[in-house]
Amino acid sequence: MNTADLGLPVAVPSTALFTDQYELTMLQAALRSGTADRRSVFEVFTRRLPEGRRYGVVAGTGRLLDAVENFRFDDTILDFLTGRGILDDETRQWLADYRFRGDIWGYPEGEVYFPGSPILRVEGTFAEAVLLETVVLSILNHDSAVAAAASRMSAAAGERPLIEMGARRTHELAAVAAARAAYVGGFHTTSDLAAGFRYNIPTAGTSAHSFTLLHDNERDAFTAQIDSLGAGTTLLVDTYDVTEAVRTAVEVAGPGLGAVRIDSGDLLLLAHRVRQQLDELGATDTKIVVTSDLDEYAIASLAAAPVDAYGVGTQLVTGSGHPTASMVYKLVARADSDGPDAPLRPVAKKSMGGKASQGGRKWAARRLDEHGVAEAEVVGTGPVPEELADRQLQVPLVRGGEVVAREPLDAARDRHIAARAGLPMSAMQLSRGEAVLPTEHV
């Protein structure tokens, strides 16, 4: 399910002001020079992955499609822009009728990517395509960064479920987007109810330390929670003494207690001690959930511990040290005139300092070895080699301004799990290294 299925409005009347001023000043100058209607191709890519990462994860595509549909300039917005002296009358009139009527192709949500991968391709007139730059990058950079962190964490967790619980560590709207991206990256539930409502992500949550502190003693707190939520609930056992809390929890709930949560201390040591204690008390089916500033490295370090689930907050919603995917939106081809049949000319930035780009409208495919494992990301501007024709990665997302690729969020999540499984095993390593696939330009 997605926002459109739920019939929900976006959080603001329009996404048109989620942009930088220079998009509008470029538009105004292009209208004056007569170049605004030149057919143009913009591409989104990243020149490099964050240090130590082996692959990236495309996330935010569904949100991006909503943003493109809602990119509209109403009178209130236009009054603001003209009142600031940002627009002249001609540009205001042009924006009043703005609708993106071009085409967008891209890697489907949940797919993995590598340096130079043409993750998104936006085609239309220069005027209509250039306006989307900031909102496209805002969504893809944030969501892909969170999804990449989530993917590394879910790979480290194996079959153990992961709970996203970072809402209190980021902006309230970013929290919703982060929960969605984390789900794409392999998380199972979120504590954020807005994300559950908007995107139908399963939600989870029981109690905090404040609930225990509210009561006269721990037994009263546990009793109140079990009376309300049943014995299958999760009791937080590290407010005072963990050993005493576990004993009290089983006494109150019985051996059918659902789970205990540990939120502080030496999680590896405590998990072993708590598991032994639970088993001795007859609560052999009671699960152990651990939280407390986890990241992929901490999760991996607990692989041999008797832990059943992980809750992750800060490190997840901040991309585990890399809060952006460093994607850019560059013009790679444009026509010499505004004629609809004018041929496209490749264009590219030539710059010092590693910021050069490659011109031309690109396709992308993933070459597999004889075992069906990915061995290279192949990017080209000419004809697609026959042997790669059925391995192309880009799919149509928008045609003639109409969204054609909405899908349930679970489809993106399943796609990511499958795409990650198709990479070499070294992709799952947490040690520092280069991209697991080379990018070959042909």
Coordinates of N, CA and C in Angstrom, one line a residue, residues 190-370:
T190 N 8.2 -0.8 12.6 CA 8.6 0.5 13.0 C 7.8 0.9 14.3
S191 N 8.4 1.7 15.1 CA 7.7 2.3 16.2 C 6.9 3.5 15.9
D192 N 7.1 4.0 14.7 CA 6.5 5.3 14.3 C 5.1 5.1 13.7
L193 N 4.1 5.6 14.4 CA 2.7 5.3 13.9 C 2.4 6.1 12.7
A194 N 3.0 7.2 12.5 CA 2.7 7.9 11.2 C 3.2 7.1 10.0
A195 N 4.3 6.4 10.1 CA 4.8 5.6 9.1 C 3.9 4.4 8.9
G196 N 3.4 3.8 10.0 CA 2.4 2.7 9.9 C 1.2 3.1 9.2
F197 N 0.7 4.3 9.5 CA -0.6 4.8 8.9 C -0.4 5.2 7.4
R198 N 0.7 5.9 7.1 CA 0.9 6.3 5.8 C 1.3 5.2 4.8
Y199 N 2.1 4.3 5.3 CA 2.7 3.3 4.4 C 2.3 1.9 4.7
N200 N 1.5 1.7 5.7 CA 1.0 0.4 6.1 C 2.2 -0.5 6.6
I201 N 3.2 0.0 7.2 CA 4.3 -0.7 7.7 C 3.8 -1.3 9.1
P202 N 4.1 -2.6 9.4 CA 3.8 -3.1 10.7 C 4.4 -2.3 11.8
T203 N 3.7 -2.1 12.9 CA 4.2 -1.3 14.0 C 4.4 -2.1 15.3
A204 N 5.3 -1.6 16.1 CA 5.5 -2.4 17.4 C 5.9 -1.4 18.5
G205 N 5.7 -1.8 19.7 CA 6.1 -0.9 20.9 C 5.3 -1.3 22.1
T206 N 6.0 -1.2 23.3 CA 5.3 -1.6 24.5 C 5.5 -0.5 25.6
S207 N 6.7 -0.4 26.2 CA 6.8 0.5 27.3 C 8.3 1.0 27.4
A208 N 8.4 2.2 28.1 CA 9.7 2.8 28.3 C 10.0 2.7 29.8
H209 N 11.2 3.1 30.2 CA 11.6 3.1 31.6 C 10.7 4.0 32.4
S210 N 10.1 5.0 31.8 CA 9.2 5.9 32.5 C 8.0 5.2 33.1
F211 N 7.6 4.2 32.4 CA 6.4 3.4 32.8 C 6.7 2.7 34.1
T212 N 7.9 2.1 34.1 CA 8.4 1.4 35.3 C 8.5 2.4 36.5
L213 N 9.2 3.5 36.2 CA 9.4 4.5 37.3 C 8.1 5.1 37.8
L214 N 7.1 5.1 37.0 CA 5.8 5.6 37.4 C 5.2 4.9 38.6
H215 N 5.5 3.6 38.6 CA 4.9 2.7 39.6 C 5.7 2.6 40.9
D216 N 5.1 2.2 41.9 CA 5.8 2.1 43.2 C 6.9 1.1 43.2
N217 N 6.8 0.0 42.4 CA 7.8 -1.0 42.3 C 7.7 -1.6 40.9
E218 N 8.7 -2.4 40.6 CA 8.8 -3.1 39.2 C 7.6 -4.1 39.1
R219 N 7.3 -4.8 40.1 CA 6.2 -5.8 40.0 C 4.9 -5.1 39.7
D220 N 4.6 -4.0 40.2 CA 3.4 -3.3 39.9 C 3.4 -2.8 38.4
A221 N 4.5 -2.4 38.0 CA 4.6 -1.9 36.6 C 4.4 -3.1 35.6
F222 N 5.1 -4.2 35.9 CA 4.9 -5.4 35.0 C 3.5 -5.9 35.1
T223 N 2.9 -5.9 36.2 CA 1.5 -6.4 36.4 C 0.5 -5.5 35.6
A224 N 0.7 -4.2 35.7 CA -0.1 -3.3 34.9 C 0.0 -3.5 33.4
Q225 N 1.2 -3.7 32.9 CA 1.4 -3.9 31.5 C 0.8 -5.2 31.0
I226 N 1.0 -6.3 31.8 CA 0.5 -7.6 31.4 C -1.1 -7.5 31.5
D227 N -1.6 -6.9 32.5 CA -3.1 -6.8 32.5 C -3.6 -6.1 31.3
S228 N -2.9 -5.1 30.8 CA -3.3 -4.3 29.6 C -3.0 -5.0 28.3
L229 N -1.8 -5.6 28.2 CA -1.4 -6.1 26.9 C -1.3 -7.6 26.8
G230 N -1.4 -8.3 27.9 CA -1.4 -9.8 27.9 C 0.0 -10.3 28.1
A231 N 0.1 -11.6 28.4 CA 1.4 -12.2 28.8 C 2.4 -12.2 27.6
G232 N 1.9 -12.0 26.4 CA 2.7 -12.1 25.2 C 3.5 -10.8 25.0
T233 N 3.4 -9.8 25.9 CA 4.0 -8.5 25.7 C 5.5 -8.6 26.0
T234 N 6.2 -7.5 25.8 CA 7.7 -7.4 26.0 C 7.9 -6.5 27.2
L235 N 8.6 -7.1 28.2 CA 8.8 -6.3 29.5 C 10.3 -5.8 29.4
L236 N 10.4 -4.5 29.8 CA 11.7 -3.9 29.9 C 12.4 -4.2 31.2
V237 N 13.5 -4.8 31.2 CA 14.0 -5.4 32.5 C 15.3 -4.7 33.0
D238 N 15.7 -3.6 32.4 CA 17.0 -3.0 32.9 C 16.8 -1.7 33.6
T239 N 15.7 -1.4 34.1 CA 15.5 -0.2 34.9 C 16.3 -0.2 36.2
Y240 N 16.2 -1.3 36.9 CA 17.0 -1.4 38.1 C 18.0 -2.5 38.0
D241 N 17.7 -3.7 38.5 CA 18.5 -4.8 38.5 C 18.0 -5.8 37.5
V242 N 18.8 -6.2 36.5 CA 18.3 -7.1 35.5 C 17.9 -8.5 36.0
T243 N 18.7 -9.1 36.8 CA 18.4 -10.4 37.3 C 17.1 -10.4 38.1
E244 N 16.9 -9.5 39.0 CA 15.7 -9.4 39.8 C 14.5 -9.1 38.9
A245 N 14.7 -8.3 37.9 CA 13.6 -7.9 37.0 C 13.1 -9.1 36.2
V246 N 14.0 -9.9 35.7 CA 13.7 -11.1 34.9 C 12.9 -12.1 35.8
R247 N 13.4 -12.3 37.0 CA 12.7 -13.1 38.0 C 11.2 -12.6 38.2
T248 N 11.1 -11.4 38.4 CA 9.8 -10.8 38.7 C 8.9 -10.9 37.5
A249 N 9.5 -10.7 36.3 CA 8.7 -10.7 35.0 C 8.1 -12.1 34.8
V250 N 8.9 -13.1 35.1 CA 8.3 -14.5 34.9 C 7.3 -14.9 36.0
E251 N 7.6 -14.4 37.2 CA 6.6 -14.6 38.2 C 5.3 -14.0 37.9
V252 N 5.3 -12.8 37.3 CA 4.0 -12.1 37.0 C 3.4 -12.6 35.8
A253 N 4.1 -12.9 34.7 CA 3.6 -13.3 33.5 C 3.4 -14.8 33.3
G254 N 4.3 -15.5 34.0 CA 4.3 -16.9 33.8 C 5.3 -17.3 32.7
P255 N 5.5 -18.6 32.5 CA 6.5 -19.0 31.5 C 6.1 -18.6 30.1
G256 N 4.9 -18.1 29.9 CA 4.4 -17.7 28.6 C 4.8 -16.3 28.2
L257 N 5.6 -15.6 29.0 CA 6.0 -14.3 28.8 C 6.6 -14.1 27.3
G258 N 6.1 -13.1 26.6 CA 6.5 -13.0 25.2 C 8.0 -12.7 25.0
A259 N 8.4 -11.6 25.7 CA 9.8 -11.2 25.5 C 10.3 -10.3 26.6
V260 N 11.6 -10.2 26.8 CA 12.1 -9.2 27.7 C 13.0 -8.3 26.8
R261 N 13.2 -7.0 27.2 CA 14.0 -6.1 26.4 C 15.1 -5.6 27.3
I262 N 16.3 -5.6 26.8 CA 17.5 -5.1 27.5 C 18.0 -3.8 26.7
D263 N 18.1 -2.7 27.4 CA 18.4 -1.4 26.7 C 19.7 -0.8 27.2
S264 N 20.5 -1.5 28.0 CA 21.7 -0.9 28.5 C 22.7 -2.0 28.9
G265 N 23.9 -1.6 29.2 CA 24.9 -2.5 29.7 C 25.6 -3.3 28.7
D266 N 26.3 -4.3 29.1 CA 27.1 -5.2 28.2 C 26.0 -6.2 27.6
L267 N 25.6 -5.8 26.4 CA 24.5 -6.6 25.8 C 24.8 -8.1 25.6
L268 N 26.1 -8.3 25.2 CA 26.5 -9.7 24.9 C 26.5 -10.5 26.2
L269 N 27.1 -10.0 27.2 CA 27.1 -10.7 28.5 C 25.7 -10.8 29.1
L270 N 24.9 -9.8 29.1 CA 23.6 -9.8 29.6 C 22.6 -10.8 28.9
A271 N 22.8 -10.8 27.6 CA 21.9 -11.7 26.8 C 22.2 -13.2 27.2
H272 N 23.4 -13.5 27.4 CA 23.7 -14.9 27.8 C 23.2 -15.2 29.2
R273 N 23.4 -14.2 30.1 CA 22.9 -14.4 31.5 C 21.3 -14.5 31.5
V274 N 20.7 -13.6 30.8 CA 19.2 -13.6 30.8 C 18.7 -14.8 30.2
R275 N 19.3 -15.3 29.1 CA 18.8 -16.5 28.5 C 18.9 -17.7 29.4
Q276 N 20.0 -17.8 30.1 CA 20.2 -18.9 31.1 C 19.1 -18.8 32.2
Q277 N 18.9 -17.6 32.7 CA 17.9 -17.4 33.7 C 16.5 -17.7 33.3
L278 N 16.2 -17.3 32.1 CA 14.8 -17.6 31.6 C 14.6 -19.1 31.4
D279 N 15.6 -19.8 30.9 CA 15.5 -21.2 30.7 C 15.3 -21.9 32.1
E280 N 16.1 -21.5 33.1 CA 16.0 -22.1 34.4 C 14.7 -21.8 35.0
L281 N 14.0 -20.7 34.7 CA 12.7 -20.4 35.2 C 11.6 -21.0 34.4
G282 N 11.9 -21.7 33.4 CA 10.9 -22.4 32.6 C 10.4 -21.6 31.5
A283 N 10.9 -20.4 31.3 CA 10.4 -19.5 30.2 C 11.3 -19.7 29.0
T284 N 11.3 -20.9 28.5 CA 12.2 -21.3 27.4 C 11.8 -20.6 26.1
D285 N 10.6 -20.2 25.9 CA 10.1 -19.6 24.6 C 10.1 -18.1 24.7
T286 N 10.4 -17.5 25.8 CA 10.5 -16.1 26.0 C 11.7 -15.5 25.2
K287 N 11.4 -14.5 24.4 CA 12.4 -14.0 23.5 C 13.2 -12.9 24.2
I288 N 14.4 -12.6 23.6 CA 15.2 -11.5 24.2 C 15.4 -10.4 23.1
V289 N 15.0 -9.2 23.4 CA 15.1 -8.1 22.4 C 16.2 -7.2 23.0
V290 N 17.1 -6.7 22.2 CA 18.1 -5.8 22.6 C 18.0 -4.5 21.9
T291 N 18.2 -3.4 22.6 CA 18.3 -2.1 21.9 C 19.6 -1.4 22.4
S292 N 19.6 -0.1 22.5 CA 20.7 0.7 23.0 C 21.8 1.0 22.0
D293 N 21.5 2.0 21.2 CA 22.5 2.6 20.2 C 23.2 1.6 19.3
L294 N 22.4 0.7 18.8 CA 22.9 -0.4 17.9 C 23.3 0.2 16.5
D295 N 24.3 -0.4 15.9 CA 24.5 -0.2 14.5 C 24.8 -1.6 13.9
E296 N 25.3 -1.6 12.6 CA 25.5 -2.9 12.0 C 26.6 -3.7 12.7
Y297 N 27.6 -3.0 13.2 CA 28.8 -3.6 13.8 C 28.4 -4.2 15.1
A298 N 27.6 -3.5 15.9 CA 27.1 -4.1 17.2 C 26.2 -5.3 16.9
I299 N 25.3 -5.2 15.9 CA 24.5 -6.3 15.6 C 25.3 -7.5 15.2
A300 N 26.3 -7.3 14.4 CA 27.2 -8.4 14.0 C 27.9 -9.0 15.2
S301 N 28.3 -8.2 16.2 CA 29.0 -8.7 17.3 C 28.1 -9.5 18.2
L302 N 26.8 -9.4 18.0 CA 25.8 -10.2 18.8 C 25.3 -11.4 18.1
A303 N 25.9 -11.7 17.0 CA 25.4 -12.9 16.1 C 25.4 -14.2 16.9
A304 N 26.4 -14.4 17.8 CA 26.5 -15.6 18.5 C 25.7 -15.6 19.8
A305 N 25.2 -14.4 20.1 CA 24.5 -14.3 21.4 C 23.0 -14.8 21.3
P306 N 22.4 -15.2 22.4 CA 21.0 -15.6 22.3 C 20.0 -14.5 22.3
V307 N 20.1 -13.7 21.2 CA 19.3 -12.5 21.0 C 18.3 -12.9 19.9
D308 N 17.0 -12.5 20.1 CA 16.0 -12.8 19.1 C 15.5 -11.7 18.2
A309 N 15.8 -10.4 18.6 CA 15.4 -9.3 17.8 C 16.2 -8.1 18.3
Y310 N 16.3 -7.1 17.3 CA 17.1 -5.9 17.6 C 16.2 -4.7 17.4
G311 N 16.3 -3.6 18.2 CA 15.7 -2.4 18.0 C 16.8 -1.3 17.7
V312 N 16.6 -0.6 16.6 CA 17.7 0.3 16.2 C 17.1 1.7 15.9
G313 N 17.8 2.7 16.4 CA 17.2 4.1 16.3 C 18.2 5.1 15.6
T314 N 19.1 5.7 16.4 CA 19.9 6.8 16.0 C 20.7 6.4 14.7
Q315 N 21.5 5.3 14.8 CA 22.4 5.0 13.7 C 21.6 4.7 12.4
L316 N 20.5 4.2 12.5 CA 19.7 3.9 11.3 C 19.2 5.1 10.6
V317 N 18.5 6.0 11.4 CA 18.0 7.2 10.7 C 19.0 8.2 10.3
T318 N 20.2 8.1 10.7 CA 21.3 9.0 10.3 C 22.2 8.2 9.3
G319 N 21.8 7.1 8.7 CA 22.6 6.5 7.7 C 23.8 5.8 8.3
S320 N 23.9 5.5 9.6 CA 25.0 4.9 10.2 C 26.3 5.6 9.8
G321 N 26.3 6.9 10.0 CA 27.5 7.6 9.8 C 27.6 8.3 8.4
H322 N 26.6 7.9 7.5 CA 26.6 8.5 6.2 C 25.2 8.9 5.8
P323 N 24.8 10.1 6.3 CA 23.4 10.5 6.2 C 23.0 10.9 4.8
T324 N 23.9 10.9 3.8 CA 23.5 11.2 2.4 C 24.1 10.2 1.5
A325 N 23.5 9.9 0.4 CA 24.1 9.0 -0.6 C 25.0 9.8 -1.6
S326 N 25.1 11.1 -1.5 CA 25.9 11.9 -2.4 C 25.5 11.8 -3.8
M327 N 24.2 11.7 -4.1 CA 23.8 11.6 -5.5 C 23.7 13.0 -6.1
V328 N 23.9 13.1 -7.4 CA 23.8 14.4 -8.1 C 22.9 14.3 -9.3
Y329 N 22.4 15.4 -9.8 CA 21.4 15.5 -10.9 C 22.1 16.3 -12.0
K330 N 22.5 15.7 -13.0 CA 23.3 16.3 -14.0 C 22.6 16.3 -15.4
L331 N 22.8 17.4 -16.2 CA 22.3 17.4 -17.6 C 23.4 16.6 -18.4
V332 N 22.9 15.5 -19.1 CA 23.8 14.7 -19.8 C 23.6 14.7 -21.3
A333 N 22.5 15.3 -21.8 CA 22.2 15.4 -23.2 C 21.1 16.5 -23.4
R334 N 21.2 17.2 -24.5 CA 20.2 18.2 -24.8 C 20.2 18.5 -26.3
A335 N 19.1 19.0 -26.8 CA 18.9 19.2 -28.2 C 19.5 20.6 -28.6
D336 N 19.8 20.8 -29.8 CA 20.3 22.1 -30.2 C 19.2 23.2 -30.5
S337 N 18.0 22.7 -30.6 CA 16.9 23.6 -30.8 C 15.7 23.0 -30.1
D338 N 14.6 23.8 -30.1 CA 13.4 23.3 -29.4 C 12.5 22.4 -30.3
G339 N 13.0 22.0 -31.5 CA 12.2 21.2 -32.3 C 12.0 19.8 -31.7
P340 N 10.8 19.2 -31.8 CA 10.6 17.9 -31.1 C 11.5 16.8 -31.7
D341 N 12.0 16.9 -32.9 CA 12.8 15.9 -33.5 C 14.3 16.2 -33.5
A342 N 14.6 17.3 -32.9 CA 16.0 17.7 -32.9 C 16.9 16.7 -32.2
P343 N 18.0 16.2 -32.8 CA 18.8 15.2 -32.2 C 19.4 15.7 -30.9
L344 N 19.6 14.7 -30.0 CA 20.2 15.0 -28.7 C 21.8 15.0 -28.8
R345 N 22.4 16.0 -28.2 CA 23.8 16.1 -28.1 C 24.3 15.8 -26.7
P346 N 25.2 14.9 -26.6 CA 25.8 14.6 -25.2 C 26.5 15.8 -24.7
V347 N 26.3 16.1 -23.4 CA 27.0 17.2 -22.8 C 27.5 16.7 -21.4
A348 N 28.6 17.3 -20.9 CA 29.1 16.8 -19.7 C 30.0 17.9 -19.0
K349 N 30.0 17.9 -17.7 CA 30.8 18.8 -17.0 C 32.3 18.3 -17.0
K350 N 33.2 19.1 -17.3 CA 34.6 18.8 -17.2 C 35.2 19.6 -16.1
S351 N 35.7 19.0 -15.1 CA 36.1 19.7 -13.9 C 37.2 19.1 -13.2
M352 N 38.0 19.9 -12.5 CA 39.0 19.3 -11.7 C 38.4 18.8 -10.4
G353 N 39.1 18.0 -9.6 CA 38.7 17.6 -8.3 C 37.7 16.5 -8.3
G354 N 37.6 15.7 -9.3 CA 36.8 14.5 -9.3 C 35.3 14.8 -9.6
K355 N 35.0 15.9 -10.1 CA 33.6 16.2 -10.3 C 33.2 16.2 -11.7
A356 N 34.0 15.6 -12.6 CA 33.6 15.5 -14.0 C 32.5 14.4 -14.1
S357 N 31.7 14.6 -15.2 CA 30.6 13.7 -15.5 C 30.7 13.1 -16.9
Q358 N 30.0 12.1 -17.2 CA 30.0 11.5 -18.6 C 28.7 11.9 -19.3
G359 N 28.8 12.4 -20.5 CA 27.7 12.8 -21.2 C 27.0 11.6 -21.9
G360 N 25.8 11.9 -22.4 CA 25.0 10.9 -23.1 C 23.9 10.2 -22.3
R361 N 22.8 9.9 -23.0 CA 21.7 9.2 -22.4 C 22.1 7.8 -22.2
K362 N 22.0 7.3 -21.0 CA 22.6 6.0 -20.6 C 21.6 4.9 -20.3
W363 N 22.0 3.7 -20.6 CA 21.3 2.5 -20.2 C 22.2 1.8 -19.2
A364 N 21.7 0.9 -18.4 CA 22.5 0.1 -17.5 C 22.0 -1.3 -17.4
A365 N 22.9 -2.2 -17.2 CA 22.6 -3.6 -17.1 C 23.6 -4.3 -16.2
R366 N 23.2 -5.4 -15.6 CA 24.1 -6.1 -14.7 C 24.5 -7.4 -15.3
R367 N 25.8 -7.6 -15.5 CA 26.3 -8.9 -16.1 C 26.5 -9.9 -15.0
L368 N 26.1 -11.1 -15.3 CA 26.2 -12.2 -14.3 C 27.3 -13.2 -14.7
D369 N 27.9 -13.9 -13.8 CA 28.8 -14.9 -14.1 C 28.1 -16.2 -14.4
E370 N 28.9 -17.3 -14.6 CA 28.3 -18.6 -15.0 C 27.4 -19.2 -13.9

